[in-house]
Short mmCIF file of C-alpha atoms in Angstrom, two decimals:
data_model
loop_
_atom_site.label_atom_id
_atom_site.label_comp_id
_atom_site.label_asym_id
_atom_site.label_seq_id
_atom_site.Cartn_x
_atom_site.Cartn_y
_atom_site.Cartn_z
CA MET A 150 -30.97 79.57 77.57
CA GLU A 151 -33.61 78.76 80.76
CA LEU A 152 -32.35 79.63 84.40
CA THR A 153 -34.15 77.14 86.16
CA SER A 154 -33.81 76.23 90.10
CA ALA A 155 -30.60 74.39 89.27
CA GLY A 156 -28.98 77.57 88.57
CA LEU A 157 -26.24 78.79 86.12
CA ARG A 158 -22.62 76.86 85.81
CA ILE A 159 -19.52 78.44 84.41
CA GLY A 160 -19.93 77.33 81.10
CA ASP A 161 -23.63 78.93 80.94
CA ILE A 162 -22.26 82.17 82.16
CA ALA A 163 -19.57 81.84 79.69
CA ARG A 164 -21.90 81.39 76.94
CA ILE A 165 -24.23 84.25 77.82
CA ALA A 166 -21.05 86.54 78.27
CA LEU A 167 -19.34 85.25 75.04
CA SER A 168 -21.70 84.18 72.67
CA ARG A 169 -24.62 87.17 73.57
CA GLU A 170 -27.18 83.71 74.39
CA MET A 171 -30.31 85.19 75.64
CA LEU A 172 -31.50 83.79 78.97
CA THR A 173 -35.36 82.86 80.52
CA VAL A 174 -36.27 82.08 83.54
CA THR A 175 -38.78 79.06 84.49
CA THR A 176 -41.95 80.19 85.98
CA GLU A 177 -40.73 78.58 89.23
CA VAL A 178 -37.83 81.01 89.33
CA GLY A 179 -39.70 84.35 88.35
CA GLU A 180 -42.26 83.32 91.24
CA ARG A 181 -39.56 83.00 93.62
CA VAL A 182 -38.17 86.18 92.79
CA ALA A 183 -41.67 87.92 93.56
CA PHE A 184 -42.46 85.64 96.70
CA GLY A 185 -39.19 87.10 98.28
CA ALA A 186 -39.81 90.68 97.33
CA ALA A 187 -43.36 90.53 98.80
CA ILE A 188 -41.21 88.78 101.87
CA ALA A 189 -38.97 91.47 102.39
CA GLU A 190 -42.21 94.04 102.06
CA ARG A 191 -43.94 92.60 104.66
CA LEU A 192 -40.57 92.04 107.06
CA SER A 193 -39.45 95.37 106.41
CA THR A 194 -42.37 97.13 108.25
CA GLN A 195 -41.51 95.27 111.46
CA ARG A 196 -37.91 96.08 112.37
CA PRO A 197 -35.36 98.39 111.19
CA VAL A 198 -33.44 97.10 107.90
CA TYR A 199 -30.13 98.07 106.78
CA GLY A 200 -30.39 99.75 103.44
CA ARG A 201 -34.36 99.72 103.28
CA SER A 202 -35.39 102.15 106.71
CA THR A 203 -31.93 102.99 107.42
CA GLY A 204 -28.92 104.43 105.31
CA VAL A 205 -25.92 102.39 104.58
CA GLY A 206 -22.07 101.84 105.21
CA GLY A 207 -21.32 104.24 108.44
CA ASN A 208 -25.38 105.77 107.84
CA ARG A 209 -26.22 102.33 108.85
CA SER A 210 -28.45 104.05 112.05
CA VAL A 211 -29.78 106.67 109.97
CA PRO A 212 -33.32 105.98 109.61
CA VAL A 213 -34.55 107.24 106.18
CA GLN A 214 -37.97 109.04 105.87
CA ASP A 215 -37.85 109.21 101.96
CA PRO A 216 -37.81 105.71 100.03
CA ASP A 217 -37.92 106.86 96.33
CA GLY A 218 -35.49 109.34 97.02
CA GLN A 219 -33.37 107.08 98.77
CA LEU A 220 -33.33 104.73 95.70
CA ALA A 221 -31.92 107.05 93.57
CA ARG A 222 -29.41 108.61 96.01
CA VAL A 223 -28.11 104.76 96.92
CA LEU A 224 -27.77 104.15 93.02
CA ARG A 225 -26.30 107.49 91.82
CA SER A 226 -23.67 107.90 94.70
CA HIS A 227 -22.80 104.20 94.38
CA ALA A 228 -21.86 104.39 90.47
CA THR A 229 -18.43 106.43 91.62
CA SER A 230 -15.78 104.82 89.69
CA LEU A 231 -13.09 105.38 87.76
CA GLY A 232 -11.11 103.66 85.03
CA THR A 233 -10.75 102.16 81.79
CA PRO A 234 -14.62 100.29 80.68
CA ARG A 235 -15.03 96.60 81.28
CA ASP A 236 -15.23 95.00 78.08
CA ALA A 237 -18.95 94.00 76.96
CA THR A 238 -17.86 90.64 77.64
CA ARG A 239 -17.22 91.08 81.46
CA VAL A 240 -20.26 93.40 81.78
CA ARG A 241 -23.03 90.44 80.26
CA ALA A 242 -20.94 87.78 82.64
CA MET A 243 -21.52 90.24 85.45
CA VAL A 244 -25.53 90.80 84.94
CA ALA A 245 -26.02 87.14 84.52
CA VAL A 246 -24.00 86.24 87.82
CA ARG A 247 -26.15 88.43 89.12
CA ILE A 248 -29.21 87.19 88.06
CA GLY A 249 -28.49 83.62 88.99
CA GLN A 250 -28.11 85.11 92.26
CA LEU A 251 -31.19 86.94 92.54
CA ALA A 252 -33.08 83.44 91.40
CA ALA A 253 -32.31 81.80 94.32
CA GLY A 254 -34.25 83.88 96.36
CA GLY A 255 -33.45 85.93 99.20
CA SER A 256 -32.47 89.16 98.27
CA GLY A 257 -36.00 90.90 98.19
CA LEU A 258 -35.46 92.70 95.14
CA SER A 259 -38.67 93.59 92.77
CA ARG A 260 -40.05 91.61 90.26
CA THR A 261 -39.53 94.52 88.17
CA ALA A 262 -36.13 94.97 88.92
CA PHE A 263 -35.11 91.42 88.14
CA ASP A 264 -37.19 91.55 84.44
CA GLY A 265 -35.45 94.62 84.44
CA LEU A 266 -31.89 92.93 84.74
CA LEU A 267 -33.11 90.34 82.15
CA GLU A 268 -33.91 93.01 79.24
CA LEU A 269 -30.99 94.67 79.54
CA LEU A 270 -28.86 91.30 79.16
CA ASN A 271 -31.08 90.06 76.42
CA THR A 272 -31.49 93.48 74.48
CA ASP A 273 -27.62 94.21 75.22
CA THR A 274 -27.90 97.45 76.20
CA LEU A 275 -25.67 97.49 79.18
CA PRO A 276 -24.29 100.55 79.99
CA PRO A 277 -20.54 101.10 80.59
CA VAL A 278 -19.10 100.24 83.34
CA LEU A 279 -15.65 101.46 84.62
CA GLU A 280 -12.76 99.34 86.34
CA ARG A 281 -12.17 100.96 89.85
CA GLY A 282 -14.31 100.37 92.51
CA SER A 283 -14.40 97.44 93.75
CA ILE A 284 -12.61 95.68 96.70
CA GLY A 285 -14.02 92.19 97.42
CA THR A 286 -17.07 93.11 99.29
CA GLY A 287 -19.27 93.99 97.05
CA ASP A 288 -19.25 95.01 93.52
CA LEU A 289 -20.98 98.10 94.52
CA SER A 290 -19.54 101.01 91.93
CA ALA A 291 -20.02 98.15 88.91
CA LEU A 292 -23.76 97.02 89.82
CA ALA A 293 -25.15 100.58 90.98
CA THR A 294 -24.01 101.63 87.05
CA VAL A 295 -26.41 98.90 85.90
CA GLY A 296 -29.25 100.17 88.98
CA VAL A 297 -29.09 103.83 87.38
CA ALA A 298 -29.46 102.48 83.85
CA LEU A 299 -32.67 100.58 85.39
CA LEU A 300 -33.85 103.98 87.31
CA ASP A 301 -33.46 106.06 83.95
CA HIS A 302 -34.88 103.21 81.74
CA PRO A 303 -36.41 105.03 78.78
CA ASP A 304 -39.72 103.68 79.60
CA GLY A 305 -39.59 104.41 83.25
CA PRO A 306 -37.75 103.32 86.03
CA ARG A 307 -37.38 99.44 86.49
CA VAL A 308 -36.26 99.55 90.23
CA ARG A 309 -38.75 100.25 92.88
CA PRO A 310 -38.39 101.49 96.55
CA GLY A 311 -36.11 98.82 98.66
CA ASP A 312 -34.12 97.51 95.23
CA ALA A 313 -30.98 99.64 95.34
CA LEU A 314 -29.15 97.72 98.28
CA ALA A 315 -30.68 94.34 96.66
CA LEU A 316 -29.23 94.75 93.58
CA ILE A 317 -26.12 95.93 94.39
CA SER A 318 -25.22 93.79 97.46
CA SER A 319 -23.42 91.31 95.28
CA ASN A 320 -19.82 90.22 94.20
CA ALA A 321 -20.92 89.60 90.72
CA ALA A 322 -18.66 91.42 88.78
CA ALA A 323 -15.64 89.22 90.42
CA ILE A 324 -17.67 86.43 90.19
CA GLY A 325 -18.30 86.96 86.14
CA ASP A 326 -14.44 87.70 85.81
CA ALA A 327 -13.38 84.69 87.56
CA ALA A 328 -16.22 82.44 85.65
CA LEU A 329 -14.72 83.64 82.04
CA ALA A 330 -11.20 83.39 83.19
CA ILE A 331 -11.44 79.61 84.42
CA HIS A 332 -13.37 78.85 81.50
CA ARG A 333 -10.70 79.88 79.11
CA LEU A 334 -8.01 78.22 81.22
CA GLU A 335 -9.84 74.94 81.20
CA THR A 336 -9.25 74.93 77.63
CA LEU A 337 -5.90 76.09 78.14
CA THR A 338 -4.61 73.01 80.87
CA ARG A 339 -6.11 70.55 78.66
CA ALA A 340 -4.16 72.06 75.41
CA ALA A 341 -0.88 71.86 77.32
CA VAL A 342 -0.54 68.24 77.53
CA PRO A 343 -0.54 67.53 73.94
CA ILE A 344 1.92 70.53 73.42
CA ALA A 345 3.99 69.19 76.15
CA SER A 346 3.88 65.64 74.53
CA LEU A 347 5.12 67.42 71.62
CA THR A 348 8.30 68.48 73.78
CA LEU A 349 8.97 65.49 75.13
CA ARG A 350 9.19 63.59 71.25
CA ALA A 351 11.22 67.05 70.14
CA VAL A 352 13.81 65.91 73.61
CA HIS A 353 13.39 61.81 73.00
CA GLY A 354 12.33 61.90 76.50
CA ASN A 355 11.44 59.16 79.00
CA VAL A 356 7.72 58.45 79.21
CA GLU A 357 8.06 56.60 82.39
CA PRO A 358 7.13 59.77 85.02
CA PHE A 359 3.62 59.58 83.25
CA GLY A 360 3.33 55.54 84.07
CA PRO A 361 0.72 54.21 86.13
CA ALA A 362 3.17 54.03 89.22
CA VAL A 363 3.44 57.23 89.23
CA GLU A 364 -0.56 57.66 90.13
CA ARG A 365 0.13 55.98 93.06
CA ALA A 366 3.10 58.23 94.41
CA THR A 367 1.31 60.74 93.52
CA PRO A 368 -2.46 60.37 95.12
CA PHE A 369 -4.29 63.46 93.60
CA ARG A 370 -6.73 63.63 90.70
CA GLY A 371 -4.92 66.30 88.92
CA ALA A 372 -1.48 64.72 88.58
CA HIS A 373 -3.35 61.31 87.98
CA ARG A 374 -5.30 63.34 84.69
CA VAL A 375 -1.88 64.60 83.73
CA CYS A 376 -0.34 61.18 83.61
CA ALA A 377 -3.32 59.34 81.80
CA GLY A 378 -3.78 62.34 79.05
CA MET A 379 0.33 62.24 78.27
CA ARG A 380 -0.25 58.45 77.90
CA GLN A 381 -3.52 59.11 75.67
CA VAL A 382 -1.76 61.51 73.37
CA LEU A 383 0.92 59.73 72.98
CA ASP A 384 -0.56 55.90 72.16
CA ASP A 385 -2.72 57.70 69.47
CA ASP A 386 0.03 58.39 67.50
CA GLY A 387 2.01 54.92 68.49
CA TYR A 388 4.46 56.36 70.04
CA ALA A 389 7.49 54.49 71.24
CA ASP A 390 10.99 55.80 70.64
CA PRO A 391 13.48 54.60 73.02
CA PRO A 392 14.23 57.37 76.12
CA ALA A 393 17.46 59.02 75.30
CA ARG A 394 18.08 59.75 78.88
CA ILE A 395 17.10 58.07 82.26
CA GLN A 396 15.45 61.33 83.80
CA ASP A 397 14.47 64.30 81.92
CA PRO A 398 14.64 67.93 83.52
CA PHE A 399 11.92 68.80 85.79
CA GLY A 400 10.08 70.69 83.18
CA LEU A 401 8.99 66.74 81.79
CA ARG A 402 9.17 64.68 84.71
CA ALA A 403 7.75 66.62 87.08
CA MET A 404 4.72 67.76 84.78
CA PRO A 405 2.56 65.33 86.29
CA GLN A 406 2.86 67.18 89.63
CA GLY A 407 3.50 70.65 88.90
CA HIS A 408 0.36 70.67 85.86
CA GLY A 409 -1.73 68.23 88.33
CA VAL A 410 -1.63 71.12 90.65
CA LEU A 411 -3.05 73.27 88.35
CA LEU A 412 -5.32 71.30 87.50
CA ASP A 413 -6.61 70.53 90.80
CA ALA A 414 -6.46 74.51 91.96
CA LEU A 415 -8.92 75.07 89.00
CA ASP A 416 -11.25 72.55 89.95
CA ARG A 417 -11.59 73.98 93.15
CA ALA A 418 -12.05 77.78 92.01
CA ALA A 419 -14.72 76.46 89.73
CA GLY A 420 -16.49 74.54 92.82
CA THR A 421 -16.28 78.21 94.50
CA VAL A 422 -17.42 80.07 91.64
CA HIS A 423 -20.43 78.30 90.86
CA ALA A 424 -21.50 78.16 94.66
CA MET A 425 -21.32 81.86 94.85
CA ALA A 426 -22.66 82.66 91.50
CA ASN A 427 -26.17 80.76 92.43
CA ALA A 428 -26.25 81.54 96.47
CA PRO A 429 -28.50 84.41 97.73
CA SER A 430 -25.38 86.46 99.33
CA GLU A 431 -27.27 89.94 99.84
CA ASN A 432 -26.85 91.40 103.16
CA PRO A 433 -29.46 91.29 104.69
CA VAL A 434 -31.33 88.05 103.71
CA PHE A 435 -34.86 87.68 103.59
CA ASP A 436 -36.47 84.07 104.31
CA GLU A 437 -39.89 83.41 105.50
CA HIS A 438 -38.81 81.03 108.38
CA SER A 439 -35.62 83.47 109.49
CA GLY A 440 -37.03 86.49 109.22
CA ILE A 441 -34.16 89.39 108.50
CA THR A 442 -30.58 88.31 108.70
CA HIS A 443 -27.84 90.57 108.31
CA HIS A 444 -24.65 89.34 107.69
CA GLY A 445 -21.04 89.53 106.33
CA ALA A 446 -21.49 87.37 103.13
CA PHE A 447 -20.38 89.73 100.90
CA HIS A 448 -17.13 89.38 102.07
CA ALA A 449 -15.82 87.69 99.20
CA ALA A 450 -12.53 86.08 101.28
CA TYR A 451 -13.73 82.49 99.37
CA LEU A 452 -13.50 84.00 96.23
CA ALA A 453 -10.23 85.62 97.29
CA ASN A 454 -8.38 82.64 98.18
CA ALA A 455 -9.82 80.01 95.42
CA VAL A 456 -8.63 82.51 93.12
CA GLU A 457 -5.36 83.49 94.35
CA GLY A 458 -5.06 79.84 95.12
CA LEU A 459 -5.44 79.26 91.03
CA LEU A 460 -2.94 81.54 90.29
CA GLY A 461 -0.20 80.46 92.67
CA ALA A 462 -1.16 76.90 91.11
CA LEU A 463 -0.56 78.27 87.54
CA VAL A 464 2.70 80.23 88.18
CA GLN A 465 3.76 76.44 89.30
CA ALA A 466 2.61 75.06 85.95
CA ALA A 467 4.04 77.84 83.59
CA GLN A 468 7.24 77.70 85.28
CA LEU A 469 7.24 74.00 83.95
CA GLY A 470 6.12 75.12 80.84
CA LEU A 471 9.10 77.66 80.27
CA GLY A 472 11.51 75.05 81.22
CA ARG A 473 10.22 73.05 78.61
CA THR A 474 10.36 75.53 76.62
CA THR A 475 14.11 76.55 77.11
CA MET A 476 15.38 73.18 77.03
CA LEU A 477 14.09 72.94 73.37
CA ALA A 478 16.90 75.26 72.59
CA SER A 479 19.59 72.78 73.48
CA PRO A 480 21.31 71.00 70.60
CA GLY A 481 22.17 68.31 73.29
CA LEU A 482 18.14 67.56 74.06
CA THR A 483 17.09 68.04 70.24
CA GLY A 484 19.92 66.68 68.16
CA ALA A 485 18.50 69.73 66.06
CA SER A 486 20.83 73.22 65.71
CA ALA A 487 20.75 75.57 68.61
CA PHE A 488 18.03 77.51 69.04
CA LEU A 489 16.56 75.84 66.21
CA ALA A 490 18.15 77.77 63.57
CA ASP A 491 18.76 77.21 59.64
CA GLY A 492 22.14 75.66 60.57
CA THR A 493 23.93 78.85 59.51
CA PRO A 494 26.93 80.14 61.71
CA GLY A 495 25.49 82.41 64.66
CA ALA A 496 22.02 82.45 63.73
CA SER A 497 19.49 83.20 66.23
CA GLY A 498 16.57 81.11 65.39
CA THR A 499 14.06 81.06 68.22
CA MET A 500 16.55 82.77 70.55
CA LEU A 501 13.63 85.82 71.10
CA VAL A 502 10.64 82.92 71.24
CA GLU A 503 12.42 82.26 74.76
CA LEU A 504 12.45 86.13 75.84
CA VAL A 505 8.62 86.44 74.87
CA ALA A 506 7.79 83.40 76.74
CA ALA A 507 9.93 84.46 79.82
CA SER A 508 8.36 87.85 79.61
CA ALA A 509 4.73 86.08 79.97
CA MET A 510 6.61 84.24 83.03
CA ALA A 511 7.22 87.05 84.60
CA ALA A 512 3.72 88.74 84.02
CA LEU A 513 2.07 85.32 85.75
CA ARG A 514 4.37 86.09 89.08
CA SER A 515 3.16 89.74 88.88
CA LEU A 516 -0.63 88.59 88.65
CA ALA A 517 0.38 85.60 91.40
CA ALA A 518 1.15 88.29 94.10
CA PRO A 519 -2.04 87.39 96.51
CA ALA A 520 -4.32 90.96 96.50
CA SER A 521 -5.87 89.59 100.08
CA ALA A 522 -2.68 90.04 101.59
CA GLY A 523 -3.39 94.03 102.19
CA THR A 524 -6.10 95.28 104.19
CA VAL A 525 -8.32 98.25 104.44
CA THR A 526 -10.44 99.82 107.16
CA LEU A 527 -13.60 101.92 105.39
CA SER A 528 -16.37 103.97 106.38
CA ARG A 529 -16.22 105.57 109.30
CA GLY A 530 -14.36 102.41 110.42
CA LEU A 531 -17.20 100.07 110.48
CA GLU A 532 -15.92 98.58 107.08
CA ASP A 533 -12.88 97.03 108.93
CA ASP A 534 -11.71 94.51 106.16
CA ALA A 535 -11.95 93.58 102.57
CA SER A 536 -11.20 90.42 100.66
CA PHE A 537 -9.76 92.46 97.29
CA ALA A 538 -11.21 89.59 95.43
CA SER A 539 -12.28 91.72 92.39
CA VAL A 540 -8.61 92.61 92.06
CA SER A 541 -7.95 88.97 92.21
CA ALA A 542 -10.63 87.89 89.44
CA ARG A 543 -9.31 90.82 87.34
CA GLY A 544 -6.22 89.42 87.62
CA ALA A 545 -6.78 85.59 86.62
CA LEU A 546 -8.30 86.96 83.13
CA ASP A 547 -4.67 89.09 82.72
CA ALA A 548 -3.45 85.79 83.59
CA GLU A 549 -5.21 83.47 81.31
CA GLN A 550 -4.01 85.90 78.60
CA ALA A 551 -0.29 85.64 79.49
CA TYR A 552 -0.42 81.99 80.29
CA ARG A 553 -1.54 81.15 76.39
CA ASP A 554 1.49 83.53 75.49
CA LEU A 555 3.63 80.91 77.31
CA LEU A 556 1.94 78.36 75.66
CA ALA A 557 2.33 79.26 72.24
CA ALA A 558 6.10 80.28 72.57
CA GLU A 559 6.27 76.11 73.67
CA LEU A 560 3.97 75.24 70.62
CA LEU A 561 6.11 76.79 68.30
CA THR A 562 9.56 75.79 69.20
CA ALA A 563 8.37 72.37 69.71
CA ALA A 564 7.31 71.98 66.70
CA ARG A 565 9.84 73.80 64.66
CA ALA A 566 12.43 71.06 66.49
CA LEU A 567 10.29 68.19 65.11
CA THR A 568 10.14 70.04 61.75
CA LEU A 569 14.05 70.09 61.84
CA THR A 570 14.18 66.44 62.96
CA GLY A 571 11.64 65.46 60.57
CA ARG A 572 9.11 63.91 63.20
CA MET A 573 6.45 66.13 63.04
CA PRO A 574 2.92 64.15 63.80
CA ARG A 575 0.06 64.89 61.25
CA TRP A 576 -2.22 66.60 63.70
CA SER A 577 -5.09 68.50 61.63
CA GLN A 578 -4.60 71.49 64.31
CA LEU A 579 -0.96 72.00 63.47
CA ALA A 580 -1.78 72.88 59.68
CA PRO A 581 -1.82 76.41 60.69
CA LEU A 582 1.82 76.57 61.51
CA GLN A 583 3.09 74.90 58.43
CA ALA A 584 3.83 77.30 56.29
CA GLY A 585 6.12 79.16 58.98
CA LEU A 586 7.68 76.08 60.00
CA ALA A 587 8.90 75.90 56.55
CA ARG A 588 10.83 78.97 56.67
CA LEU A 589 14.00 78.78 58.89
CA GLU A 590 16.04 81.25 58.01
CA ASP A 591 16.53 84.33 60.83
CA ARG A 592 13.59 86.64 60.55
CA ASP A 593 10.62 87.94 62.40
CA LEU A 594 9.18 85.32 64.26
CA THR A 595 5.69 87.21 65.72
CA ALA A 596 3.38 85.95 62.90
CA ASP A 597 4.36 82.61 63.55
CA LEU A 598 3.80 83.00 67.40
CA GLN A 599 0.46 84.15 66.55
CA ALA A 600 -0.40 81.41 64.59
CA ALA A 601 0.31 79.01 67.94
CA ARG A 602 -1.34 81.62 69.79
CA HIS A 603 -4.45 80.96 67.83
CA VAL A 604 -3.72 76.80 67.53
CA VAL A 605 -3.30 76.33 71.20
CA PRO A 606 -6.71 75.85 72.43
CA GLU A 607 -7.61 73.97 69.40
CA LEU A 608 -4.93 71.34 70.76
CA ALA A 609 -7.58 70.75 73.80
CA HIS A 610 -9.62 68.59 71.46
CA ARG A 611 -6.74 65.75 71.25
CA LEU A 612 -6.99 65.09 74.59
CA ARG A 613 -9.88 62.79 75.36
CA VAL A 614 -9.26 61.85 79.06
CA ARG A 615 -11.19 64.10 81.98
#
């Protein structure tokens, strides 16, 4: 993959992180980085510059006389962290984002350090990065850990005096986490529509809530996409069953609104992450025309707000998904036995699948609690707020997993209901579920849920509407 002036998209970040795709840069990008470093070097001789000629944080007014020593001191001290190691996928996403930001110019980072980051990424020799140490005002610990790897490179240092703050003044780890979560949620939110269509068939649901008139009544793009998507999936199979009720429970009737708001929140979050992944947010920023500008763009309020809005919308959509799962246990809605059991008196059937779904729902609610509602004052009072975007972005990764669990529960119960009533559609994606669906006696359904969990993202391919 070649990084151009157009920057990195969320899909690009995901490919680098998940598939270990190699990243190169155009000559234009390389020249921009080198030019920015030269500007920073020249401007830094004209006035005090935070992090170059001074200390950092509460030491902002303390002059530094030893640039080489300060480089090592800042990187080594700021690598302080704790917690479990982040998986390699997240570390690659962080470094990919950081490279995309640095390619925009303005950081003053040396070309040597920039090329060093590319080398670490492409050779997959990134250091272990621990979880704790970020509060949404720059992922200092995580990026300083990478900086120490550049400093201690076996072939000699890949960082130069002045590179320390230029490298670590970024929320690249949080942005990378958010990018991965959004990438996965884009697939899951698409899969949710075909899965819900199975529930609708299983309960002989009313298709009116997905009609064109509802698009006019709910003037939002996400709702329109849900309506059009449901119609497309049902029309593909020629579904035309008469509805059993004039109105269904909210899990189906309000899905265009409840799932539509998630799609819109996902679009908004994706736009924010894309912008921040390609923005020169380092403090200070160096510009040939404006000179040196000290600022607070490292405060990730926009990211925190976008991700927390996404998590709130995810809870709304997931609650309706849980409602669809629970309605499938009712004989009055499905025409099958209670809990989709095999007919044995007192059989439990899918009773525990409901509990699994409810457990995933509880996890989603907990993860949606806004971290940015808190604040903190640090560094001798100079840094008197924090966005905690890093906490929210990490939560989005966990939320994606819980949402997939919830969708798997709905998929399994809907498929079982349709199997019991002989109305299962012939979708190739459902083949991995068939062996389990043929065994309706009471048994451990863990393997069935795991199979459904594997199938969930594959069902996104049944939805053509975008």
